[in-house]
């Protein structure tokens, strides 16, 4: 059966029953239909004094076209922990609407390790992203409106640093001239749209600890500069209060369920390149109060996703992760070992072994954060025992267990081994989380630390203009911010074709940006697309409601 | 107490209890929080064979700055009908989000005749308008994408007839050049954004009878023309199926409650100028299956709102209204009688009488549709008995009852008189609804009929180009469509300053547009703004969440 067929046959329970597993009273579950709910702000506040459960991060090797199954492992592990009698919940990101109309939509997990309702999660869900779009664009409208009515703040309209957003793959909106049509329509200027998940408002919602913090961070957004280069903030435009109102409901985490009726928090979805790529802090901290084990994931491979999870999300939210599951597959190891995609079906333990260098470097890297680790091998039907053993042997040599997981085919029952190992790591008391660099390290040095310690670059190429910019931000009081790296996810280098564990390369930084509200400096290494386009034949052409009332073509 | 204070003190019941009043089983109420729900498509289908209740339209004189209270009367009458023991529901429109950040938000009703939850209804509500924005803009993205990939349909990019939308007052987006930035971003062309309520998709959602009809109408939207002027449809772009998927949930009517815990359907909100300005057909037809009396309203005064309700909505949906309540106020009559706003507090029965000409013409007009009528005088505290009597005497001379309503101060108990009169009209069997003109009348003649019969213009000014355009549409098979007039709501003429019952004027038609999906021809008489701007000090500047967690500044 396909993922969608399995999802349609799901035996969903009313969301109140899922909430009850976490002792959430019905009045604090704000339902959206019968299978989705938001958790009330009031209830979340009431949890402040409860102890936290254990936090487990699921991350992965560098992605390959062979697929890794990070979300599937996250969902499976949540079910696996429940299957061995633990009170566990998972925390994952919400899907972006726009891309579903280009390529087929992303399910949340796969096989028998999925979160439902799948259709809703790939459509409007509980409206969070629409709220972010509205809040973001309200600030844009108020900014242009301020200029229209006299520009008291002396904004230099050539130096507007804030674009508009839409949750749509629409290349026509990347570069525009706005305010045309004469006096009544404002001052013509260049602008454009990003996709909603690339909005700083999205990153803010995902890092804010509560509504007050949200409003404060929104106020901190830099929207433009004056001729003298001094920044103009969202707060100066007086949009922060109304934006917080628009986001009040979106700040409440969403609760849904896995196919095995276990609780799943699905909340927030910032870009993993120009932002940090993790679900919301509020969802994670709430889940930690309600469950004994919380499994979450980070975007892309561990070089980007796990590093940002640790150095941005955990550092800023005061989270202390207890264990890491590093996902690898036989197929991906083969590709890293030089096998072409067409040949992945042929047994080749030597190629698996050769490809393990990529896995090995991630293992070394993750150890630097002080959190104990297990490798989860996501099983594919074509994998042979010898190939699996090749990964396990490689890991053993490095003092790490590698457990074979069959959650895709068997749900929670297929991943009990990893679940037990994770419990052992969490309860072993060996976790001693520390971020990679201290807050007070100079910004350029932070970039260099990540590049050298994690990517293993020989050096970082930062031209004088970029160094000056970083210095200016340090002088303006932003020096203590963490750095958010925007780099290809396919390689440790900036060249997506260099798989494995490359050495002998430099990391050129093309541009740096300040996300003052979200609270990080973005270092852009290579081309970053913040508004995707649609392909020649968009999947939307085949999406429709069929005669049974089901949605065809979305998956 | 202010409207918002009253609304905050509302003793809301769980939405399931409100649904139970209409015999809607819990499993067919899709909750959004505890006080809002959508009614399932499946349940609506199951009602097909049930008899319809009685349909009552609330309309008004031409609006004046003194205020009329059409929505307040609609809400009050629903409560009043329930108060006299009838099973009644109301049907009103959803509010547009964008304008709330310009001027203070619109409550749904006022005083003790309100619908709650007020905040949600003025913010994201159940996400319907966001879904319309997404569906609308998906088609725009697919249209530009089609051109980008080779333009097989031979679209003339100078003749694109489809803009983008956003639910925001943003004048910067009225006129843009899109697709700038080089080869990867498409072919530069002029475009722009309207506010979401002006989208043809909104009008379609409000006129579609079910999902199949919705998808068909979406396919019928004309998005562009070729060099030879032949139309390109949404169906040609293959966006109709995916748009219907995006709108599937939005097509389900929303149920909320009045302050007196009576059922209120709040669904759809098309512009009242370039569209027909009524709540959705699906909400009205569903309410008619579930309640014995359904009270609904139409936008603007009766010259625009009631005429479109009858000639577009009722004609197309096969609705047969049973009674009309025409709302008037002493203050508005005074303004029509020449009194300045500042002097409205002074007793002046003569001015009231002089101003009744406006009311009188609406009475004459409404009689042409064959539906019995009562005038509802919406009471203000400053009204004197002599002033109220002046209206009542005027109406009596014309064979129409005028009942004084105090629902603003007293809720349903204050409007029992009108409720009883409405029941008498509905049960009297005198209703014999007929639209103003037949389907097969030529388009130009339809415009003339409305202008002469309703507005009392001497003639319609249609230049040759417009006549040719109408002729072309007739040749293309659109001759049977009704006409949707876009004209100022403040006067029977196109001059907003001509109050009362003016004669001796012509109606110039500036432009005609074809809304092929919605199913009407728009005749534009005067300037129509489809993307509002924000004022110098937008209300958004004062909107925020206060220390009690309440939203300040929205009302």
mmCIF file of C-alpha atoms in Angstrom, chain A residues 46-227:
data_model
loop_
_atom_site.group_PDB
_atom_site.id
_atom_site.type_symbol
_atom_site.label_atom_id
_atom_site.label_comp_id
_atom_site.label_asym_id
_atom_site.label_seq_id
_atom_site.Cartn_x
_atom_site.Cartn_y
_atom_site.Cartn_z
ATOM 1 C CA UNK A 46 -0.050 26.284 34.210
ATOM 2 C CA UNK A 47 2.673 23.723 33.443
ATOM 3 C CA UNK A 48 5.613 25.970 34.331
ATOM 4 C CA UNK A 49 6.548 24.175 37.536
ATOM 5 C CA UNK A 50 6.328 20.640 36.191
ATOM 6 C CA UNK A 51 9.583 18.756 35.553
ATOM 7 C CA UNK A 52 10.766 18.221 32.000
ATOM 8 C CA UNK A 53 10.842 14.904 30.186
ATOM 9 C CA UNK A 54 13.823 13.727 28.170
ATOM 10 C CA UNK A 55 14.548 15.336 24.805
ATOM 11 C CA UNK A 56 15.748 13.216 21.885
ATOM 12 C CA UNK A 57 16.923 14.704 18.605
ATOM 13 C CA UNK A 58 16.613 12.755 15.371
ATOM 14 C CA UNK A 59 19.086 13.938 12.760
ATOM 15 C CA UNK A 60 20.691 12.380 9.695
ATOM 16 C CA UNK A 61 23.621 12.064 7.365
ATOM 17 C CA UNK A 62 23.764 14.454 4.407
ATOM 18 C CA UNK A 63 20.670 13.783 2.327
ATOM 19 C CA UNK A 64 21.036 11.873 -0.942
ATOM 20 C CA UNK A 65 18.479 11.140 -3.664
ATOM 21 C CA UNK A 66 18.210 7.672 -2.092
ATOM 22 C CA UNK A 67 16.261 9.106 0.841
ATOM 23 C CA UNK A 68 17.014 8.767 4.553
ATOM 24 C CA UNK A 69 13.712 8.734 6.416
ATOM 25 C CA UNK A 70 14.401 11.192 9.205
ATOM 26 C CA UNK A 71 10.744 12.094 9.773
ATOM 27 C CA UNK A 72 9.726 8.455 9.443
ATOM 28 C CA UNK A 73 12.273 7.585 12.140
ATOM 29 C CA UNK A 74 11.013 10.411 14.361
ATOM 30 C CA UNK A 75 7.421 9.227 14.056
ATOM 31 C CA UNK A 76 8.425 5.571 14.412
ATOM 32 C CA UNK A 77 10.558 6.245 17.473
ATOM 33 C CA UNK A 78 7.683 8.063 19.167
ATOM 34 C CA UNK A 79 5.492 5.016 18.546
ATOM 35 C CA UNK A 80 8.340 2.689 19.559
ATOM 36 C CA UNK A 81 8.781 4.452 22.896
ATOM 37 C CA UNK A 82 5.057 4.180 23.527
ATOM 38 C CA UNK A 83 5.226 0.524 22.453
ATOM 39 C CA UNK A 84 7.766 -0.214 25.205
ATOM 40 C CA UNK A 85 5.518 1.443 27.760
ATOM 41 C CA UNK A 86 6.895 4.967 27.875
ATOM 42 C CA UNK A 87 4.827 8.161 27.821
ATOM 43 C CA UNK A 88 6.261 9.688 24.663
ATOM 44 C CA UNK A 89 5.340 12.410 22.174
ATOM 45 C CA UNK A 90 6.930 13.675 18.996
ATOM 46 C CA UNK A 91 7.500 17.243 17.784
ATOM 47 C CA UNK A 92 7.791 17.934 14.073
ATOM 48 C CA UNK A 93 7.394 20.856 11.692
ATOM 49 C CA UNK A 94 4.317 21.914 9.737
ATOM 50 C CA UNK A 95 4.408 21.598 5.952
ATOM 51 C CA UNK A 96 4.544 24.578 3.627
ATOM 52 C CA UNK A 97 1.477 24.811 1.383
ATOM 53 C CA UNK A 98 3.026 26.275 -1.776
ATOM 54 C CA UNK A 99 5.459 23.505 -2.719
ATOM 55 C CA UNK A 100 2.667 20.888 -2.675
ATOM 56 C CA UNK A 101 1.374 22.363 -5.912
ATOM 57 C CA UNK A 102 4.735 22.024 -7.606
ATOM 58 C CA UNK A 103 5.959 18.554 -6.699
ATOM 59 C CA UNK A 104 3.810 15.979 -4.939
ATOM 60 C CA UNK A 105 3.102 16.873 -1.326
ATOM 61 C CA UNK A 106 5.153 15.597 1.525
ATOM 62 C CA UNK A 107 3.529 13.140 3.832
ATOM 63 C CA UNK A 108 4.442 13.417 7.503
ATOM 64 C CA UNK A 109 6.467 10.249 7.742
ATOM 65 C CA UNK A 110 5.821 7.212 5.586
ATOM 66 C CA UNK A 111 4.617 3.615 5.579
ATOM 67 C CA UNK A 112 3.349 2.656 9.030
ATOM 68 C CA UNK A 113 5.170 5.549 10.677
ATOM 69 C CA UNK A 114 2.996 8.510 9.749
ATOM 70 C CA UNK A 115 1.172 11.398 11.334
ATOM 71 C CA UNK A 116 -2.458 12.011 10.378
ATOM 72 C CA UNK A 117 -4.639 13.741 9.100
ATOM 73 C CA UNK A 118 -2.231 13.846 6.181
ATOM 74 C CA UNK A 119 -4.393 15.915 3.795
ATOM 75 C CA UNK A 120 -5.027 18.684 6.314
ATOM 76 C CA UNK A 121 -1.378 18.811 7.285
ATOM 77 C CA UNK A 122 -0.465 19.438 3.660
ATOM 78 C CA UNK A 123 -3.229 22.000 3.124
ATOM 79 C CA UNK A 124 -4.391 24.733 5.514
ATOM 80 C CA UNK A 125 -3.948 22.648 8.713
ATOM 81 C CA UNK A 126 -4.877 24.976 11.614
ATOM 82 C CA UNK A 127 -4.101 28.152 9.702
ATOM 83 C CA UNK A 128 -0.766 28.951 11.349
ATOM 84 C CA UNK A 129 1.074 29.742 8.129
ATOM 85 C CA UNK A 130 -1.795 31.898 6.896
ATOM 86 C CA UNK A 131 -1.562 33.848 10.161
ATOM 87 C CA UNK A 132 2.171 34.292 9.626
ATOM 88 C CA UNK A 133 1.552 35.493 6.071
ATOM 89 C CA UNK A 134 -0.994 38.027 7.351
ATOM 90 C CA UNK A 135 1.203 39.290 10.169
ATOM 91 C CA UNK A 136 4.230 39.572 7.898
ATOM 92 C CA UNK A 137 2.357 41.439 5.194
ATOM 93 C CA UNK A 138 0.628 43.770 7.647
ATOM 94 C CA UNK A 139 4.050 45.117 8.582
ATOM 95 C CA UNK A 140 4.931 45.529 4.892
ATOM 96 C CA UNK A 141 1.695 47.413 4.246
ATOM 97 C CA UNK A 142 2.244 49.657 7.291
ATOM 98 C CA UNK A 143 5.821 50.348 6.194
ATOM 99 C CA UNK A 144 4.796 51.511 2.727
ATOM 100 C CA UNK A 145 1.879 53.360 4.305
ATOM 101 C CA UNK A 146 4.244 55.217 6.606
ATOM 102 C CA UNK A 147 6.280 56.374 3.624
ATOM 103 C CA UNK A 148 3.124 57.300 1.719
ATOM 104 C CA UNK A 149 1.888 59.615 4.483
ATOM 105 C CA UNK A 150 5.098 61.588 4.761
ATOM 106 C CA UNK A 151 7.890 59.258 5.876
ATOM 107 C CA UNK A 152 8.442 60.831 9.296
ATOM 108 C CA UNK A 153 11.004 58.148 10.108
ATOM 109 C CA UNK A 154 13.140 59.240 7.123
ATOM 110 C CA UNK A 155 13.302 55.765 5.630
ATOM 111 C CA UNK A 156 15.599 55.481 2.610
ATOM 112 C CA UNK A 157 13.328 53.692 0.139
ATOM 113 C CA UNK A 158 16.384 52.209 -1.556
ATOM 114 C CA UNK A 159 17.272 50.499 1.717
ATOM 115 C CA UNK A 160 14.068 48.664 2.596
ATOM 116 C CA UNK A 161 15.110 45.333 4.083
ATOM 117 C CA UNK A 162 11.681 43.763 4.387
ATOM 118 C CA UNK A 163 9.901 41.951 1.568
ATOM 119 C CA UNK A 164 6.387 40.522 1.398
ATOM 120 C CA UNK A 165 5.505 36.821 1.637
ATOM 121 C CA UNK A 166 3.058 34.348 0.155
ATOM 122 C CA UNK A 167 2.726 30.612 0.792
ATOM 123 C CA UNK A 168 2.966 29.822 -2.904
ATOM 124 C CA UNK A 169 5.638 28.822 -5.411
ATOM 125 C CA UNK A 170 5.375 31.918 -7.566
ATOM 126 C CA UNK A 171 8.497 33.053 -9.389
ATOM 127 C CA UNK A 172 6.594 35.991 -10.907
ATOM 128 C CA UNK A 173 6.670 37.610 -7.463
ATOM 129 C CA UNK A 174 10.409 37.303 -6.804
ATOM 130 C CA UNK A 175 11.265 40.712 -8.198
ATOM 131 C CA UNK A 176 8.680 43.453 -8.589
ATOM 132 C CA UNK A 177 8.275 47.155 -8.801
ATOM 133 C CA UNK A 178 5.532 48.152 -6.356
ATOM 134 C CA UNK A 179 3.627 51.402 -5.765
ATOM 135 C CA UNK A 180 3.137 52.190 -9.453
ATOM 136 C CA UNK A 181 0.130 54.064 -10.807
ATOM 137 C CA UNK A 182 0.639 57.600 -9.586
ATOM 138 C CA UNK A 183 0.361 59.731 -6.476
ATOM 139 C CA UNK A 184 -2.465 57.774 -4.857
ATOM 140 C CA UNK A 185 -0.481 54.544 -4.889
ATOM 141 C CA UNK A 186 2.755 55.655 -3.249
ATOM 142 C CA UNK A 187 6.415 55.915 -4.178
ATOM 143 C CA UNK A 188 7.551 53.366 -6.779
ATOM 144 C CA UNK A 189 10.294 51.098 -5.482
ATOM 145 C CA UNK A 190 11.724 47.652 -5.980
ATOM 146 C CA UNK A 191 10.432 44.836 -3.807
ATOM 147 C CA UNK A 192 9.394 41.249 -3.962
ATOM 148 C CA UNK A 193 7.916 38.234 -2.246
ATOM 149 C CA UNK A 194 9.475 35.283 -0.451
ATOM 150 C CA UNK A 195 7.663 32.085 0.399
ATOM 151 C CA UNK A 196 6.063 32.287 3.872
ATOM 152 C CA UNK A 197 8.376 29.741 5.486
ATOM 153 C CA UNK A 198 11.288 32.090 4.696
ATOM 154 C CA UNK A 199 9.658 34.931 6.673
ATOM 155 C CA UNK A 200 11.524 36.193 9.718
ATOM 156 C CA UNK A 201 8.114 36.143 11.401
ATOM 157 C CA UNK A 202 8.131 32.352 10.968
ATOM 158 C CA UNK A 203 11.554 32.087 12.623
ATOM 159 C CA UNK A 204 10.366 34.366 15.417
ATOM 160 C CA UNK A 205 7.215 32.352 16.074
ATOM 161 C CA UNK A 206 9.365 29.238 16.295
ATOM 162 C CA UNK A 207 11.900 30.749 18.728
ATOM 163 C CA UNK A 208 9.591 32.844 20.935
ATOM 164 C CA UNK A 209 8.990 31.418 24.388
ATOM 165 C CA UNK A 210 5.576 33.038 24.875
ATOM 166 C CA UNK A 211 3.322 35.796 23.534
ATOM 167 C CA UNK A 212 5.212 38.581 25.296
ATOM 168 C CA UNK A 213 8.508 37.361 23.899
ATOM 169 C CA UNK A 214 6.874 37.038 20.477
ATOM 170 C CA UNK A 215 5.718 40.653 20.523
ATOM 171 C CA UNK A 216 9.121 41.855 21.689
ATOM 172 C CA UNK A 217 10.930 39.944 18.927
ATOM 173 C CA UNK A 218 8.467 41.180 16.287
ATOM 174 C CA UNK A 219 9.245 44.717 17.421
ATOM 175 C CA UNK A 220 12.967 43.986 16.928
ATOM 176 C CA UNK A 221 12.654 43.191 13.213
ATOM 177 C CA UNK A 222 14.723 45.617 11.126
ATOM 178 C CA UNK A 223 12.554 46.711 8.220
ATOM 179 C CA UNK A 224 14.695 49.401 6.591
ATOM 180 C CA UNK A 225 17.604 51.774 7.004
ATOM 181 C CA UNK A 226 17.874 55.523 6.818
ATOM 182 C CA UNK A 227 20.306 57.346 4.545
#
